[in-house]
XYZ file of N, CA, C and O in Angstrom:
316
model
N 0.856 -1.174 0.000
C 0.000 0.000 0.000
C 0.894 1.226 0.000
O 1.677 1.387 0.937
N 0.826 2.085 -0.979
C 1.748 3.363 -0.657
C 1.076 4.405 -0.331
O 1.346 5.510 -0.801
N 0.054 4.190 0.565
C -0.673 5.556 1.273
C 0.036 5.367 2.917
O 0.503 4.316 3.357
N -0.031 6.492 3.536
C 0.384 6.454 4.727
C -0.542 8.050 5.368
O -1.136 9.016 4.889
N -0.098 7.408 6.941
C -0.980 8.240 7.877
C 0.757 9.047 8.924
O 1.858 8.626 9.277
N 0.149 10.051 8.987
C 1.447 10.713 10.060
C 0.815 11.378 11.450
O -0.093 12.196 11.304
N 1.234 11.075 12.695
C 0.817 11.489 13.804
C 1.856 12.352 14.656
O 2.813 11.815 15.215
N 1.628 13.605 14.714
C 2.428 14.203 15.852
C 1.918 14.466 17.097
O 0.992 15.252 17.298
N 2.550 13.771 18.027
C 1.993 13.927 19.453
C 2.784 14.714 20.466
O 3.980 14.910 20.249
N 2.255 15.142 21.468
C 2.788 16.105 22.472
C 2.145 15.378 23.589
O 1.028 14.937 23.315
N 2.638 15.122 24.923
C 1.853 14.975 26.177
C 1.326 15.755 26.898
O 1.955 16.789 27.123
N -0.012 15.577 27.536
C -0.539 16.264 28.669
C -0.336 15.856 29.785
O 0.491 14.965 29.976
N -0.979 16.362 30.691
C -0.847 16.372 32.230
C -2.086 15.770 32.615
O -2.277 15.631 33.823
N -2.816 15.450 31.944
C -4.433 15.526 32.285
C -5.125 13.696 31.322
O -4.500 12.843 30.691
N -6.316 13.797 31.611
C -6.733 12.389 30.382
C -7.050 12.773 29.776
O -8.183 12.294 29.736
N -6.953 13.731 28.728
C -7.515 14.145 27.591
C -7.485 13.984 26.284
O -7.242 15.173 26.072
N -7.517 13.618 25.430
C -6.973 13.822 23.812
C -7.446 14.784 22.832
O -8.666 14.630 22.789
N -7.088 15.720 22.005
C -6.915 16.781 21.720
C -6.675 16.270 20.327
O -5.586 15.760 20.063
N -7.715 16.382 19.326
C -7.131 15.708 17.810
C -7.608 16.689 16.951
O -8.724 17.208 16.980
N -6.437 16.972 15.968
C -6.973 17.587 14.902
C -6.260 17.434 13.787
O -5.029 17.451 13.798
N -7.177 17.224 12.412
C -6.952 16.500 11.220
C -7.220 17.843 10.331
O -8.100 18.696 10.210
N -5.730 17.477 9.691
C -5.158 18.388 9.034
C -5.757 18.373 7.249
O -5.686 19.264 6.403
N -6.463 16.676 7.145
C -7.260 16.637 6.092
C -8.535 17.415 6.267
O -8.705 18.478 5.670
N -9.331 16.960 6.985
C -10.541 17.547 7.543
C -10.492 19.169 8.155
O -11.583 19.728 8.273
N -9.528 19.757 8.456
C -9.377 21.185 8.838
C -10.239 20.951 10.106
O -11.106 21.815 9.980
N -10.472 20.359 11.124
C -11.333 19.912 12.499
C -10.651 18.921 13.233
O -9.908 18.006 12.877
N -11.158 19.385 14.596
C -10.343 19.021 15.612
C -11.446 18.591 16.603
O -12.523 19.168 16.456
N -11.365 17.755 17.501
C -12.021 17.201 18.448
C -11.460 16.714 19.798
O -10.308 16.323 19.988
N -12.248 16.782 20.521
C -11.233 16.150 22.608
C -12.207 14.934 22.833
O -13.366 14.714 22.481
N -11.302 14.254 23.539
C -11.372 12.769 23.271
C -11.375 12.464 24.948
O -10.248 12.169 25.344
N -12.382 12.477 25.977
C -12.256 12.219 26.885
C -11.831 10.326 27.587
O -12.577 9.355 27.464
N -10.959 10.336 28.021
C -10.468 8.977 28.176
C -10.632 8.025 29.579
O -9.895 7.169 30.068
N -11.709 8.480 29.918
C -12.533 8.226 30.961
C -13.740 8.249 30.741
O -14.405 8.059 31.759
N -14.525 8.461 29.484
C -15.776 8.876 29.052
C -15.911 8.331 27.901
O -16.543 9.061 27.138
N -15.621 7.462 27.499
C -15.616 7.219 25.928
C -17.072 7.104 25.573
O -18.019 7.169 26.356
N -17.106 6.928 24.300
C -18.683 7.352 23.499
C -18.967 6.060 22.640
O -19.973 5.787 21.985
N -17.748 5.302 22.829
C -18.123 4.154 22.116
C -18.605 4.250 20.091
O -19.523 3.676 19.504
N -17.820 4.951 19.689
C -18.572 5.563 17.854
C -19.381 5.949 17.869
O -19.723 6.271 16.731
N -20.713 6.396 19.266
C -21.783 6.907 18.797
C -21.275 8.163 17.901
O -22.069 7.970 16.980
N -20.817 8.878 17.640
C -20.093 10.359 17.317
C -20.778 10.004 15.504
O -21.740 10.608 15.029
N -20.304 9.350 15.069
C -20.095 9.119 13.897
C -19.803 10.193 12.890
O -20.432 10.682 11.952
N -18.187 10.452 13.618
C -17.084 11.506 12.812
C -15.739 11.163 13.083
O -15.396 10.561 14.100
N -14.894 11.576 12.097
C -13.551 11.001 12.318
C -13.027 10.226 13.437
O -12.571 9.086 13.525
N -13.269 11.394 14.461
C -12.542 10.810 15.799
C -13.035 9.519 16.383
O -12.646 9.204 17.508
N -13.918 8.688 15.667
C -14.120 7.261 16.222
C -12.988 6.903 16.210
O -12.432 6.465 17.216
N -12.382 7.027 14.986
C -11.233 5.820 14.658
C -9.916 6.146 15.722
O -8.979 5.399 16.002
N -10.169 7.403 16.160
C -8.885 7.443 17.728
C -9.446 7.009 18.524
O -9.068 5.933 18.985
N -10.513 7.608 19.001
C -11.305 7.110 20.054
C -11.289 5.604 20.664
O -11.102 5.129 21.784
N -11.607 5.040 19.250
C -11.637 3.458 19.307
C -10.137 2.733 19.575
O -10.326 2.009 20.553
N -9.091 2.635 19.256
C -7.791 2.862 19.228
C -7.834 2.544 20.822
O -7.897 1.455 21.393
N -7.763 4.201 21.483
C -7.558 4.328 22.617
C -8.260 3.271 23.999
O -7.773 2.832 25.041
N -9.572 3.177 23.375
C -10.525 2.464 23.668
C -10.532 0.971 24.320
O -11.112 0.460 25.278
N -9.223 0.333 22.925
C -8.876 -0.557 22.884
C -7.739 -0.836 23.573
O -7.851 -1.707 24.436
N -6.479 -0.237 23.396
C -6.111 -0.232 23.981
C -6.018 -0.699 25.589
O -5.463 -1.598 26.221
N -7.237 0.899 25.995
C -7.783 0.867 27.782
C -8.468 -0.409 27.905
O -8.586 -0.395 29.130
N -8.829 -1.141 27.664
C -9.279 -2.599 27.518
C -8.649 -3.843 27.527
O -9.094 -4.989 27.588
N -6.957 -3.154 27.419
C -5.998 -4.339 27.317
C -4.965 -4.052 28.474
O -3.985 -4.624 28.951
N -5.781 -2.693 28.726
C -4.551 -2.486 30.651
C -3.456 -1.737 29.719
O -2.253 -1.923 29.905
N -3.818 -1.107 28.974
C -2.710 -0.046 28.720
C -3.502 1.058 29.723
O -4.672 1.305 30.014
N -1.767 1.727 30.183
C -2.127 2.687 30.965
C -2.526 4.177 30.158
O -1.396 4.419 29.733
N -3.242 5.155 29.741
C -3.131 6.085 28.860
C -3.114 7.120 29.449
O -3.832 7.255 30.440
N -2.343 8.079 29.037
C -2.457 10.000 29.246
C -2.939 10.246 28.433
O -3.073 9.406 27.543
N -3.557 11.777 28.279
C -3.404 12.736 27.565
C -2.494 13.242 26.745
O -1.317 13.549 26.935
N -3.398 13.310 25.508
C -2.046 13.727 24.736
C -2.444 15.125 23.646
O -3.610 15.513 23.726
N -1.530 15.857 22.666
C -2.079 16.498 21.760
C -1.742 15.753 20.348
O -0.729 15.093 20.114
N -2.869 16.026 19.426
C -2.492 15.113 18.205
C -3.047 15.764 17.055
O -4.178 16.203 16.846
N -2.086 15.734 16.407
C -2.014 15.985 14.699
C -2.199 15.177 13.558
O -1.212 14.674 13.021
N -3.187 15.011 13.175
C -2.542 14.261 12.267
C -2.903 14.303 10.603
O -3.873 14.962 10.230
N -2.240 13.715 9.833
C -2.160 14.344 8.251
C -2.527 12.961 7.598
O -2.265 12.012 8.336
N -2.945 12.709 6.668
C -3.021 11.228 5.487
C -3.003 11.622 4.437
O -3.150 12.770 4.018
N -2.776 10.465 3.804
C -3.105 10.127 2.110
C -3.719 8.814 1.498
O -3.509 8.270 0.413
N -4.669 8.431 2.703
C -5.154 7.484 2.590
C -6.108 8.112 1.970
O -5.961 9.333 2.024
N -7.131 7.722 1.338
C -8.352 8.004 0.499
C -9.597 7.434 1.657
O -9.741 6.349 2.220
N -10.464 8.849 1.701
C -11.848 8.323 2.353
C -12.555 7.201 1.709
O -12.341 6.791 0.568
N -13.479 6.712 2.610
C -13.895 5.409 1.966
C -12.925 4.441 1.093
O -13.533 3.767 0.261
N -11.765 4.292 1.136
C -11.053 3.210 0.400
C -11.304 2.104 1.295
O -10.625 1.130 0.972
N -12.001 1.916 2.256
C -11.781 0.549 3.216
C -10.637 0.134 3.790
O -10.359 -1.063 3.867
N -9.920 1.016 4.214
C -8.373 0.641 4.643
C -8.448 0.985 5.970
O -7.327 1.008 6.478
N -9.473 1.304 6.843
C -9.942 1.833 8.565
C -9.705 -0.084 8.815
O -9.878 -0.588 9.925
C-alpha cells in the first residue's frame, strides 16, 4: 500500500486527547474516561476506538495532543 498516515503527538498532564486533522481542517477532545463508544459518527471514532482498545488491554493512557495528516483516500476501506 503506498498511502500512509502521520501522527504528531505532544503529552498532557491531564486524560484528555486533543485531535486535529489536518485533512478535515477539524479538531475534536477525546475524553479517556468517558468514551462514546462511535456513537459520534465523525472522524474521531477511529482514535477514540484505538484508545478504547487499547484501555481494555490495561494499557495505561495520558493525555495527549495530536495531529494528524493522510493520504489514505476516504472510503477506500483501509480503517
Amino acid at each position: 500500500i503506498e498511502y500512509e498516515t502521520a501522527i504528531a503527538a505532544a503529552p498532557r498532564a491531564d486524560r484528555i486527547v486533543r485531535v486535529f486533522s489536518l485533512n478535515a481542517n477539524d479538531g475534536a477532545e477525546i475524553e479517556l474516561d468517558n468514551f462514546t463508544n462511535g456513537r459520534s459518527r465523525h472522524w474521531r471514532d477511529y482514535v477514540e476506538g484505538v484508545a478504547h482498545a487499547l484501555t481494555n488491554r490495561g494499557v495505561k493512557l495520558a493525555g495527549a495532543n495530536l495531529v494528524i495528516a493522510s493520504d489514505v483516500p476516504e472510503g477506500a476501506g483501509l480503517s
